[in-house]
PDB file of C-alpha atoms in Angstrom:
ATOM      1  CA  MET S   1     -19.362  -4.768  11.362  1.00  0.00           C
ATOM      2  CA  SER S   2     -18.449  -1.513  13.042  1.00  0.00           C
ATOM      3  CA  GLY S   3     -15.211  -2.618  14.783  1.00  0.00           C
ATOM      4  CA  TRP S   4     -11.938  -2.952  13.071  1.00  0.00           C
ATOM      5  CA  VAL S   5      -8.197  -2.173  13.557  1.00  0.00           C
ATOM      6  CA  ALA S   6      -6.007  -0.068  11.238  1.00  0.00           C
ATOM      7  CA  ILE S   7      -2.400  -1.499  10.977  1.00  0.00           C
ATOM      8  CA  ASP S   8       0.928  -0.208   9.494  1.00  0.00           C
ATOM      9  CA  PHE S   9       4.363  -1.878   9.399  1.00  0.00           C
ATOM     10  CA  GLU S  10       7.798  -0.417   8.656  1.00  0.00           C
ATOM     11  CA  THR S  11      10.538  -2.846   7.543  1.00  0.00           C
ATOM     12  CA  ALA S  12      14.214  -2.930   8.147  1.00  0.00           C
ATOM     13  CA  ASN S  13      15.178  -3.918   4.649  1.00  0.00           C
ATOM     14  CA  CYS S  14      13.770  -4.933   1.194  1.00  0.00           C
ATOM     15  CA  LEU S  15      12.565  -8.223   2.553  1.00  0.00           C
ATOM     16  CA  ARG S  16       8.901  -8.082   3.597  1.00  0.00           C
ATOM     17  CA  GLY S  17       9.582 -10.491   6.423  1.00  0.00           C
ATOM     18  CA  SER S  18      11.678  -7.808   8.251  1.00  0.00           C
ATOM     19  CA  PRO S  19       9.112  -5.779  10.330  1.00  0.00           C
ATOM     20  CA  CYS S  20      10.877  -3.348  12.647  1.00  0.00           C
ATOM     21  CA  SER S  21       7.866  -1.323  13.782  1.00  0.00           C
ATOM     22  CA  VAL S  22       4.018  -1.691  13.944  1.00  0.00           C
ATOM     23  CA  GLY S  23       1.227   0.767  14.689  1.00  0.00           C
ATOM     24  CA  LEU S  24      -2.316  -0.327  15.463  1.00  0.00           C
ATOM     25  CA  VAL S  25      -5.436   1.908  15.868  1.00  0.00           C
ATOM     26  CA  LYS S  26      -8.666   0.368  17.074  1.00  0.00           C
ATOM     27  CA  VAL S  27     -12.068   1.731  15.864  1.00  0.00           C
ATOM     28  CA  LYS S  28     -15.513   1.018  17.336  1.00  0.00           C
ATOM     29  CA  GLY S  29     -18.742   2.577  16.598  1.00  0.00           C
ATOM     30  CA  GLY S  30     -17.238   5.161  14.216  1.00  0.00           C
ATOM     31  CA  ARG S  31     -14.447   6.479  16.420  1.00  0.00           C
ATOM     32  CA  ILE S  32     -10.863   5.674  17.509  1.00  0.00           C
ATOM     33  CA  VAL S  33     -10.947   4.090  20.957  1.00  0.00           C
ATOM     34  CA  GLU S  34      -7.357   2.760  21.434  1.00  0.00           C
ATOM     35  CA  GLU S  35      -3.876   2.860  19.879  1.00  0.00           C
ATOM     36  CA  TRP S  36      -0.713   0.900  20.269  1.00  0.00           C
ATOM     37  CA  SER S  37       2.679   0.889  18.526  1.00  0.00           C
ATOM     38  CA  SER S  38       5.933  -0.821  19.087  1.00  0.00           C
ATOM     39  CA  PHE S  39       9.352  -1.421  17.754  1.00  0.00           C
ATOM     40  CA  ILE S  40      10.024  -5.046  16.553  1.00  0.00           C
ATOM     41  CA  LYS S  41      13.117  -7.078  16.473  1.00  0.00           C
ATOM     42  CA  PRO S  42      12.964  -8.582  12.999  1.00  0.00           C
ATOM     43  CA  PRO S  43      13.215 -12.342  12.625  1.00  0.00           C
ATOM     44  CA  ASP S  44      16.770 -13.872  12.437  1.00  0.00           C
ATOM     45  CA  GLY S  45      18.126 -13.688   8.846  1.00  0.00           C
ATOM     46  CA  TYR S  46      15.848 -10.757   8.132  1.00  0.00           C
ATOM     47  CA  ASP S  47      17.286  -8.447  10.788  1.00  0.00           C
ATOM     48  CA  HIS S  48      19.803  -6.338   8.817  1.00  0.00           C
ATOM     49  CA  PHE S  49      18.934  -2.615   8.282  1.00  0.00           C
ATOM     50  CA  GLU S  50      19.410  -1.224   4.846  1.00  0.00           C
ATOM     51  CA  ALA S  51      20.292   2.454   4.302  1.00  0.00           C
ATOM     52  CA  ARG S  52      17.304   3.043   2.041  1.00  0.00           C
ATOM     53  CA  ASN S  53      14.869   1.871   4.589  1.00  0.00           C
ATOM     54  CA  VAL S  54      16.578   3.784   7.461  1.00  0.00           C
ATOM     55  CA  ALA S  55      16.389   6.920   5.364  1.00  0.00           C
ATOM     56  CA  ILE S  56      12.689   6.389   4.906  1.00  0.00           C
ATOM     57  CA  HIS S  57      11.596   5.716   8.544  1.00  0.00           C
ATOM     58  CA  GLY S  58      14.667   6.578  10.624  1.00  0.00           C
ATOM     59  CA  ILE S  59      14.618   3.354  12.553  1.00  0.00           C
ATOM     60  CA  THR S  60      17.967   1.700  13.213  1.00  0.00           C
ATOM     61  CA  ALA S  61      19.253  -1.608  14.618  1.00  0.00           C
ATOM     62  CA  ASP S  62      19.932   0.196  17.893  1.00  0.00           C
ATOM     63  CA  ASP S  63      16.332   1.188  18.194  1.00  0.00           C
ATOM     64  CA  VAL S  64      15.005  -2.297  18.043  1.00  0.00           C
ATOM     65  CA  ARG S  65      17.700  -3.767  20.313  1.00  0.00           C
ATOM     66  CA  GLY S  66      15.761  -5.340  23.203  1.00  0.00           C
ATOM     67  CA  ALA S  67      12.412  -4.882  21.367  1.00  0.00           C
ATOM     68  CA  PRO S  68       9.866  -7.765  21.235  1.00  0.00           C
ATOM     69  CA  GLY S  69      10.443 -10.337  18.500  1.00  0.00           C
ATOM     70  CA  TRP S  70       7.938 -11.368  15.959  1.00  0.00           C
ATOM     71  CA  ARG S  71       6.315 -14.059  17.979  1.00  0.00           C
ATOM     72  CA  GLU S  72       5.439 -11.763  20.839  1.00  0.00           C
ATOM     73  CA  THR S  73       4.421  -9.006  18.489  1.00  0.00           C
ATOM     74  CA  LEU S  74       2.119 -11.191  16.531  1.00  0.00           C
ATOM     75  CA  GLU S  75       0.473 -12.325  19.758  1.00  0.00           C
ATOM     76  CA  GLY S  76      -0.083  -8.619  20.636  1.00  0.00           C
ATOM     77  CA  ILE S  77      -1.623  -7.879  17.113  1.00  0.00           C
ATOM     78  CA  VAL S  78      -3.986 -10.771  17.345  1.00  0.00           C
ATOM     79  CA  GLN S  79      -4.958  -9.819  20.935  1.00  0.00           C
ATOM     80  CA  PHE S  80      -5.416  -6.164  20.103  1.00  0.00           C
ATOM     81  CA  ALA S  81      -7.586  -6.875  17.006  1.00  0.00           C
ATOM     82  CA  GLY S  82      -9.752  -9.385  18.939  1.00  0.00           C
ATOM     83  CA  GLY S  83     -11.021 -11.090  15.783  1.00  0.00           C
ATOM     84  CA  THR S  84     -12.072  -7.964  14.056  1.00  0.00           C
ATOM     85  CA  PRO S  85     -10.754  -7.163  10.473  1.00  0.00           C
ATOM     86  CA  LEU S  86      -7.569  -5.295   9.810  1.00  0.00           C
ATOM     87  CA  VAL S  87      -7.453  -2.157   7.701  1.00  0.00           C
ATOM     88  CA  ALA S  88      -4.325  -0.899   5.895  1.00  0.00           C
ATOM     89  CA  HIS S  89      -3.264   1.677   3.187  1.00  0.00           C
ATOM     90  CA  ASN S  90      -1.815  -0.656   0.513  1.00  0.00           C
ATOM     91  CA  ALA S  91      -2.872  -3.737   2.458  1.00  0.00           C
ATOM     92  CA  ALA S  92      -1.100  -6.032  -0.025  1.00  0.00           C
ATOM     93  CA  PHE S  93       2.212  -4.782   1.391  1.00  0.00           C
ATOM     94  CA  ASP S  94       1.258  -4.811   5.084  1.00  0.00           C
ATOM     95  CA  MET S  95      -0.384  -8.244   4.963  1.00  0.00           C
ATOM     96  CA  GLY S  96       2.624  -9.467   3.012  1.00  0.00           C
ATOM     97  CA  VAL S  97       4.852  -8.263   5.840  1.00  0.00           C
ATOM     98  CA  LEU S  98       2.673 -10.087   8.409  1.00  0.00           C
ATOM     99  CA  ALA S  99       2.723 -13.298   6.346  1.00  0.00           C
ATOM    100  CA  ASP S 100       6.439 -13.263   5.548  1.00  0.00           C
ATOM    101  CA  ALA S 101       7.413 -12.457   9.135  1.00  0.00           C
ATOM    102  CA  CYS S 102       5.327 -15.568  10.167  1.00  0.00           C
ATOM    103  CA  TRP S 103       6.981 -17.753   7.546  1.00  0.00           C
ATOM    104  CA  ALA S 104      10.363 -16.370   8.508  1.00  0.00           C
ATOM    105  CA  SER S 105       9.766 -17.297  12.179  1.00  0.00           C
ATOM    106  CA  GLY S 106       8.217 -20.683  11.559  1.00  0.00           C
ATOM    107  CA  LEU S 107       4.784 -19.595  12.662  1.00  0.00           C
ATOM    108  CA  ALA S 108       1.386 -20.170  11.006  1.00  0.00           C
ATOM    109  CA  VAL S 109      -0.300 -17.098   9.513  1.00  0.00           C
ATOM    110  CA  PRO S 110      -3.435 -16.524  11.600  1.00  0.00           C
ATOM    111  CA  ASP S 111      -6.713 -16.591   9.975  1.00  0.00           C
ATOM    112  CA  LEU S 112      -7.908 -13.019   9.466  1.00  0.00           C
ATOM    113  CA  ARG S 113      -9.840 -10.553   7.184  1.00  0.00           C
ATOM    114  CA  PHE S 114      -8.547  -7.312   5.892  1.00  0.00           C
ATOM    115  CA  ALA S 115      -9.457  -4.250   3.865  1.00  0.00           C
ATOM    116  CA  CYS S 116      -7.391  -1.844   1.830  1.00  0.00           C
ATOM    117  CA  THR S 117      -7.948   1.935   2.093  1.00  0.00           C
ATOM    118  CA  LEU S 118      -5.947   2.378  -1.127  1.00  0.00           C
ATOM    119  CA  VAL S 119      -8.286   0.094  -3.118  1.00  0.00           C
ATOM    120  CA  LEU S 120     -11.291   1.645  -1.570  1.00  0.00           C
ATOM    121  CA  ALA S 121     -10.269   5.270  -1.886  1.00  0.00           C
ATOM    122  CA  ARG S 122      -9.942   4.826  -5.673  1.00  0.00           C
ATOM    123  CA  ARG S 123     -13.764   4.006  -5.721  1.00  0.00           C
ATOM    124  CA  VAL S 124     -14.917   6.492  -3.187  1.00  0.00           C
ATOM    125  CA  TRP S 125     -12.921   9.519  -4.370  1.00  0.00           C
ATOM    126  CA  ASN S 126     -12.430   8.991  -8.070  1.00  0.00           C
ATOM    127  CA  GLY S 127     -11.172  12.472  -9.072  1.00  0.00           C
ATOM    128  CA  LEU S 128      -7.734  12.437  -7.376  1.00  0.00           C
ATOM    129  CA  LEU S 129      -4.542  12.153  -9.395  1.00  0.00           C
ATOM    130  CA  SER S 130      -2.724  10.219  -6.644  1.00  0.00           C
ATOM    131  CA  TYR S 131      -3.898   8.083  -3.776  1.00  0.00           C
ATOM    132  CA  LYS S 132      -0.729   7.855  -1.800  1.00  0.00           C
ATOM    133  CA  LEU S 133      -1.424   8.145   1.884  1.00  0.00           C
ATOM    134  CA  PRO S 134       0.014  11.735   2.426  1.00  0.00           C
ATOM    135  CA  VAL S 135      -1.741  13.032  -0.681  1.00  0.00           C
ATOM    136  CA  LEU S 136      -5.031  11.452   0.181  1.00  0.00           C
ATOM    137  CA  ALA S 137      -4.728  12.652   3.784  1.00  0.00           C
ATOM    138  CA  ASP S 138      -4.114  16.192   2.653  1.00  0.00           C
ATOM    139  CA  ALA S 139      -6.958  16.082   0.255  1.00  0.00           C
ATOM    140  CA  LEU S 140      -9.278  14.913   3.062  1.00  0.00           C
ATOM    141  CA  GLY S 141      -8.019  17.299   5.657  1.00  0.00           C
ATOM    142  CA  ILE S 142      -6.505  14.537   7.769  1.00  0.00           C
ATOM    143  CA  GLU S 143      -3.428  15.238   9.870  1.00  0.00           C
ATOM    144  CA  LEU S 144      -0.443  12.989   9.091  1.00  0.00           C
ATOM    145  CA  ALA S 145       2.368  14.292  11.340  1.00  0.00           C
ATOM    146  CA  ARG S 146       5.156  11.844  10.305  1.00  0.00           C
ATOM    147  CA  HIS S 147       4.689   9.714   7.172  1.00  0.00           C
ATOM    148  CA  HIS S 148       6.430   6.389   7.715  1.00  0.00           C
ATOM    149  CA  ASP S 149       5.883   6.440  11.458  1.00  0.00           C
ATOM    150  CA  ALA S 150       3.861   3.336  11.887  1.00  0.00           C
ATOM    151  CA  GLY S 151       1.521   4.775  14.509  1.00  0.00           C
ATOM    152  CA  ASP S 152       0.872   7.999  12.580  1.00  0.00           C
ATOM    153  CA  ASP S 153       0.257   6.042   9.315  1.00  0.00           C
ATOM    154  CA  ALA S 154      -2.105   3.581  11.007  1.00  0.00           C
ATOM    155  CA  ARG S 155      -4.036   6.558  12.485  1.00  0.00           C
ATOM    156  CA  ALA S 156      -4.243   8.246   9.080  1.00  0.00           C
ATOM    157  CA  ALA S 157      -5.342   5.024   7.389  1.00  0.00           C
ATOM    158  CA  ALA S 158      -8.065   4.662  10.167  1.00  0.00           C
ATOM    159  CA  GLN S 159      -9.203   8.251   9.463  1.00  0.00           C
ATOM    160  CA  VAL S 160      -9.365   7.686   5.740  1.00  0.00           C
ATOM    161  CA  MET S 161     -11.643   4.554   6.302  1.00  0.00           C
ATOM    162  CA  LEU S 162     -13.727   6.583   8.798  1.00  0.00           C
ATOM    163  CA  ALA S 163     -14.053   9.372   6.159  1.00  0.00           C
ATOM    164  CA  ALA S 164     -15.297   6.808   3.611  1.00  0.00           C
ATOM    165  CA  LEU S 165     -17.778   5.366   6.047  1.00  0.00           C
ATOM    166  CA  ARG S 166     -19.141   8.762   6.776  1.00  0.00           C
ATOM    167  CA  ARG S 167     -19.458   9.669   3.086  1.00  0.00           C
ATOM    168  CA  GLN S 168     -21.466   6.467   2.621  1.00  0.00           C
ATOM    169  CA  GLY S 169     -23.571   7.136   5.764  1.00  0.00           C
ATOM    170  CA  THR S 170     -22.721   3.845   7.498  1.00  0.00           C
ATOM    171  CA  ASP S 171     -20.497   2.412  10.256  1.00  0.00           C
ATOM    172  CA  SER S 172     -20.427  -0.983   8.654  1.00  0.00           C
ATOM    173  CA  LEU S 173     -17.190  -1.970   6.916  1.00  0.00           C
ATOM    174  CA  ASP S 174     -18.829  -4.873   5.204  1.00  0.00           C
ATOM    175  CA  HIS S 175     -21.657  -2.641   3.815  1.00  0.00           C
ATOM    176  CA  LEU S 176     -19.152   0.000   2.604  1.00  0.00           C
ATOM    177  CA  LEU S 177     -17.113  -2.643   0.685  1.00  0.00           C
ATOM    178  CA  ALA S 178     -20.221  -4.131  -0.809  1.00  0.00           C
ATOM    179  CA  VAL S 179     -21.541  -0.819  -2.048  1.00  0.00           C
ATOM    180  CA  HIS S 180     -18.269  -0.155  -3.946  1.00  0.00           C
ATOM    181  CA  LYS S 181     -17.821  -3.749  -5.015  1.00  0.00           C
ATOM    182  CA  VAL S 182     -14.647  -4.227  -3.220  1.00  0.00           C
ATOM    183  CA  ARG S 183     -13.905  -7.800  -1.939  1.00  0.00           C
ATOM    184  CA  MET S 184     -12.614  -8.145   1.632  1.00  0.00           C
ATOM    185  CA  GLY S 185      -9.227  -9.799   1.762  1.00  0.00           C
ATOM    186  CA  SER S 186      -8.428 -12.751   3.906  1.00  0.00           C
ATOM    187  CA  PHE S 187      -5.967 -15.330   5.139  1.00  0.00           C
ATOM    188  CA  GLN S 188      -7.585 -18.758   5.650  1.00  0.00           C
ATOM    189  CA  GLY S 189      -5.385 -21.666   6.369  1.00  0.00           C
ATOM    190  CA  GLY S 190      -2.376 -19.765   5.244  1.00  0.00           C
ATOM    191  CA  VAL S 191      -3.874 -19.037   1.835  1.00  0.00           C
ATOM    192  CA  ARG S 192      -4.294 -15.302   1.012  1.00  0.00           C
ATOM    193  CA  GLN S 193      -7.030 -13.731  -0.993  1.00  0.00           C
ATOM    194  CA  GLY S 194      -6.395 -10.065  -1.814  1.00  0.00           C
ATOM    195  CA  CYS S 195      -8.737  -7.123  -1.173  1.00  0.00           C
ATOM    196  CA  ALA S 196      -9.695  -6.084  -4.602  1.00  0.00           C
ATOM    197  CA  TYR S 197     -12.279  -4.172  -6.724  1.00  0.00           C
ATOM    198  CA  ARG S 198     -14.530  -6.708  -8.375  1.00  0.00           C
ATOM    199  CA  GLY S 199     -17.077  -4.355 -10.189  1.00  0.00           C
ATOM    200  CA  GLY S 200     -15.241  -3.737 -13.427  1.00  0.00           C
ATOM    201  CA  ALA S 201     -14.923  -5.867 -16.491  1.00  0.00           C
ATOM    202  CA  PRO S 202     -12.447  -8.693 -16.140  1.00  0.00           C
ATOM    203  CA  ARG S 203      -9.007  -7.425 -17.025  1.00  0.00           C
ATOM    204  CA  ALA S 204      -6.750  -9.401 -19.438  1.00  0.00           C
ATOM    205  CA  PRO S 205      -2.915  -9.430 -19.446  1.00  0.00           C
ATOM    206  CA  SER S 206      -1.286  -7.184 -21.903  1.00  0.00           C
ATOM    207  CA  PRO S 207      -0.435  -9.057 -25.174  1.00  0.00           C
ATOM    208  CA  ASP S 208       3.342  -8.789 -24.547  1.00  0.00           C
ATOM    209  CA  ALA S 209       3.091  -9.604 -20.771  1.00  0.00           C
ATOM    210  CA  ASP S 210       3.001 -12.971 -18.959  1.00  0.00           C
ATOM    211  CA  PRO S 211      -0.432 -14.574 -19.538  1.00  0.00           C
ATOM    212  CA  ASP S 212      -0.034 -16.665 -16.386  1.00  0.00           C
ATOM    213  CA  ALA S 213       0.331 -13.680 -14.040  1.00  0.00           C
ATOM    214  CA  ASP S 214      -1.883 -13.509 -10.891  1.00  0.00           C
ATOM    215  CA  PRO S 215      -4.966 -11.521 -12.007  1.00  0.00           C
ATOM    216  CA  ASP S 216      -5.388 -10.143  -8.447  1.00  0.00           C
ATOM    217  CA  ASN S 217      -2.032  -8.372  -8.390  1.00  0.00           C
ATOM    218  CA  PRO S 218      -2.330  -4.533  -8.696  1.00  0.00           C
ATOM    219  CA  PHE S 219      -0.459  -4.309 -12.027  1.00  0.00           C
ATOM    220  CA  TYR S 220      -2.409  -7.001 -14.008  1.00  0.00           C
ATOM    221  CA  GLY S 221      -3.771  -5.773 -17.215  1.00  0.00           C
ATOM    222  CA  LEU S 222      -2.435  -2.185 -16.793  1.00  0.00           C
ATOM    223  CA  THR S 223      -0.544  -0.023 -19.157  1.00  0.00           C
ATOM    224  CA  VAL S 224       2.290   1.657 -17.204  1.00  0.00           C
ATOM    225  CA  CYS S 225       4.406   4.695 -18.149  1.00  0.00           C
ATOM    226  CA  PHE S 226       7.545   6.038 -16.330  1.00  0.00           C
ATOM    227  CA  THR S 227       8.943   9.462 -16.111  1.00  0.00           C
ATOM    228  CA  GLY S 228      12.189  10.260 -14.405  1.00  0.00           C
ATOM    229  CA  SER S 229      14.645   7.818 -13.009  1.00  0.00           C
ATOM    230  CA  LEU S 230      13.963   4.907 -10.599  1.00  0.00           C
ATOM    231  CA  PRO S 231      16.494   4.637  -7.811  1.00  0.00           C
ATOM    232  CA  GLY S 232      18.419   1.353  -8.210  1.00  0.00           C
ATOM    233  CA  MET S 233      16.409   0.188 -11.123  1.00  0.00           C
ATOM    234  CA  THR S 234      16.624   0.673 -14.974  1.00  0.00           C
ATOM    235  CA  ARG S 235      13.570   1.213 -17.153  1.00  0.00           C
ATOM    236  CA  ALA S 236      14.295  -2.007 -18.884  1.00  0.00           C
ATOM    237  CA  GLU S 237      14.226  -3.898 -15.524  1.00  0.00           C
ATOM    238  CA  ALA S 238      11.019  -2.160 -14.449  1.00  0.00           C
ATOM    239  CA  ALA S 239       9.390  -3.053 -17.833  1.00  0.00           C
ATOM    240  CA  GLU S 240      10.485  -6.689 -17.409  1.00  0.00           C
ATOM    241  CA  ARG S 241       9.201  -6.983 -13.927  1.00  0.00           C
ATOM    242  CA  ILE S 242       5.774  -5.508 -14.612  1.00  0.00           C
ATOM    243  CA  ALA S 243       5.470  -7.595 -17.749  1.00  0.00           C
ATOM    244  CA  ALA S 244       5.829 -10.712 -15.500  1.00  0.00           C
ATOM    245  CA  LEU S 245       2.843  -9.347 -13.561  1.00  0.00           C
ATOM    246  CA  GLY S 246       0.694  -9.047 -16.563  1.00  0.00           C
ATOM    247  CA  ALA S 247       1.275  -5.264 -17.361  1.00  0.00           C
ATOM    248  CA  ARG S 248       2.961  -3.450 -20.233  1.00  0.00           C
ATOM    249  CA  LYS S 249       5.269  -0.420 -20.401  1.00  0.00           C
ATOM    250  CA  ALA S 250       4.236   2.542 -22.598  1.00  0.00           C
ATOM    251  CA  GLY S 251       6.813   5.089 -23.920  1.00  0.00           C
ATOM    252  CA  ASP S 252       4.523   8.126 -23.513  1.00  0.00           C
ATOM    253  CA  VAL S 253       1.320   9.146 -21.630  1.00  0.00           C
ATOM    254  CA  THR S 254      -1.763   8.599 -23.852  1.00  0.00           C
ATOM    255  CA  GLY S 255      -5.378   7.816 -23.135  1.00  0.00           C
ATOM    256  CA  SER S 256      -4.523   4.151 -22.961  1.00  0.00           C
ATOM    257  CA  VAL S 257      -2.156   4.648 -20.003  1.00  0.00           C
ATOM    258  CA  ASP S 258      -3.604   3.510 -16.626  1.00  0.00           C
ATOM    259  CA  LEU S 259      -0.700   4.339 -14.355  1.00  0.00           C
ATOM    260  CA  LEU S 260       2.145   6.836 -14.476  1.00  0.00           C
ATOM    261  CA  VAL S 261       5.156   6.330 -12.128  1.00  0.00           C
ATOM    262  CA  LEU S 262       7.063   9.492 -11.136  1.00  0.00           C
ATOM    263  CA  GLY S 263      10.845   8.906 -10.658  1.00  0.00           C
ATOM    264  CA  GLY S 264      13.452  11.328  -9.808  1.00  0.00           C
ATOM    265  CA  VAL S 265      13.914  14.363 -12.054  1.00  0.00           C
ATOM    266  CA  GLN S 266      16.793  16.854 -12.133  1.00  0.00           C
ATOM    267  CA  PRO S 267      15.910  20.504 -12.699  1.00  0.00           C
ATOM    268  CA  HIS S 268      17.910  20.663 -15.947  1.00  0.00           C
ATOM    269  CA  GLN S 269      15.719  17.839 -17.330  1.00  0.00           C
ATOM    270  CA  LEU S 270      12.527  20.041 -17.169  1.00  0.00           C
ATOM    271  CA  ALA S 271      11.407  22.713 -19.586  1.00  0.00           C
ATOM    272  CA  PRO S 272      12.248  26.283 -18.668  1.00  0.00           C
ATOM    273  CA  GLY S 273       9.928  27.425 -15.763  1.00  0.00           C
ATOM    274  CA  ALA S 274       8.323  24.007 -15.460  1.00  0.00           C
ATOM    275  CA  THR S 275       7.970  22.127 -12.154  1.00  0.00           C
ATOM    276  CA  LYS S 276       6.719  18.942 -13.696  1.00  0.00           C
ATOM    277  CA  THR S 277       7.657  16.618 -16.571  1.00  0.00           C
ATOM    278  CA  GLY S 278       5.760  16.720 -19.792  1.00  0.00           C
ATOM    279  CA  LYS S 279       4.376  13.193 -19.003  1.00  0.00           C
ATOM    280  CA  HIS S 280       3.079  14.332 -15.630  1.00  0.00           C
ATOM    281  CA  LEU S 281       1.382  17.345 -17.142  1.00  0.00           C
ATOM    282  CA  LYS S 282      -0.229  15.050 -19.858  1.00  0.00           C
ATOM    283  CA  ALA S 283      -1.558  12.812 -17.076  1.00  0.00           C
ATOM    284  CA  GLN S 284      -3.103  15.744 -15.339  1.00  0.00           C
ATOM    285  CA  LYS S 285      -4.867  16.885 -18.528  1.00  0.00           C
ATOM    286  CA  LEU S 286      -6.086  13.422 -19.077  1.00  0.00           C
ATOM    287  CA  ARG S 287      -7.449  13.174 -15.547  1.00  0.00           C
ATOM    288  CA  ASP S 288      -9.130  16.494 -15.956  1.00  0.00           C
ATOM    289  CA  ALA S 289     -10.778  15.197 -19.140  1.00  0.00           C
ATOM    290  CA  GLY S 290     -12.198  12.254 -17.366  1.00  0.00           C
ATOM    291  CA  HIS S 291      -9.661   9.523 -18.056  1.00  0.00           C
ATOM    292  CA  ASP S 292      -8.971   7.123 -15.200  1.00  0.00           C
ATOM    293  CA  ILE S 293      -5.260   7.481 -14.835  1.00  0.00           C
ATOM    294  CA  THR S 294      -3.431   7.177 -11.499  1.00  0.00           C
ATOM    295  CA  VAL S 295      -0.097   8.906 -10.625  1.00  0.00           C
ATOM    296  CA  ILE S 296       2.227   7.391  -8.045  1.00  0.00           C
ATOM    297  CA  ASP S 297       5.785   8.129  -7.073  1.00  0.00           C
ATOM    298  CA  HIS S 298       8.657   5.676  -7.207  1.00  0.00           C
ATOM    299  CA  GLU S 299       8.390   4.846  -3.495  1.00  0.00           C
ATOM    300  CA  GLU S 300       4.821   3.734  -3.819  1.00  0.00           C
ATOM    301  CA  PHE S 301       5.761   1.886  -7.103  1.00  0.00           C
ATOM    302  CA  PHE S 302       8.415  -0.155  -5.208  1.00  0.00           C
ATOM    303  CA  GLU S 303       5.879  -0.921  -2.479  1.00  0.00           C
ATOM    304  CA  LEU S 304       3.293  -2.178  -4.947  1.00  0.00           C
ATOM    305  CA  LEU S 305       5.951  -4.137  -6.762  1.00  0.00           C
ATOM    306  CA  ALA S 306       7.171  -5.761  -3.615  1.00  0.00           C
ATOM    307  CA  ALA S 307       3.581  -6.732  -2.613  1.00  0.00           C
ATOM    308  CA  ALA S 308       2.726  -7.933  -6.183  1.00  0.00           C
ATOM    309  CA  GLU S 309       5.939 -10.120  -6.489  1.00  0.00           C
ATOM    310  CA  GLY S 310       5.422 -11.674  -3.006  1.00  0.00           C
TER     311      GLY S 310
END
């Protein structure tokens, strides 16, 4: 399958059913052939704009006044994709936006398949400390003019997937995923199956976490450490929420830590002359020594949390 469409949403507020912008990039035969983006008027009841979201993407209520609503936008997405799979960076979030906007609008979620460049990149390029889209784009020499512009992010996600296909020497999305043991995600009859790596040993929830957590969520079975402060969330709340997802919180970075979340840090909290926290430096040393530890910032943590809890 050499045809697919990269997609990215921006949302008006913390509710995933509040899309206010979408970007789409169509790929055929290993090259970008068409692009489309649009503002969206979020569904009623989901259409308030929160300051945090506006600060991230710059879209306001005035920008979407007169924009197409979700029903018209969804029709445009389906027509643009033409039955080919969707591709997104952190597809759990973007597919959650699509599904929640449908539910908020009283519409059925269309049957579709999707792949995640975040999941795949961690298998294709396994030496990076972070796989956030701007970091990954920079590492691969991909231009990302405006992060959190839906069109620019969709284009960057398309180029990441194209780079992975070239590295594998194929133009088939299905073949690339099969080689790296990544399962294609899907919606069938409104039921979602996530895009996930299936090649490792089955993960078990941490002993002090919820044993009934969804094993397909991105935190399941992980040991997570935090450094710095999380805007609007205490460490205790973060620990409680990841525990409900089958993860556990660690107090320091050791070889057992899978994920380090970088919060905000004030200069006076750093050692003299340092630009990174001690935990961040430890994570870098562990990565250099061959440990599989990932570093994300608080923005990506909130996006993953929203996707996992949805």
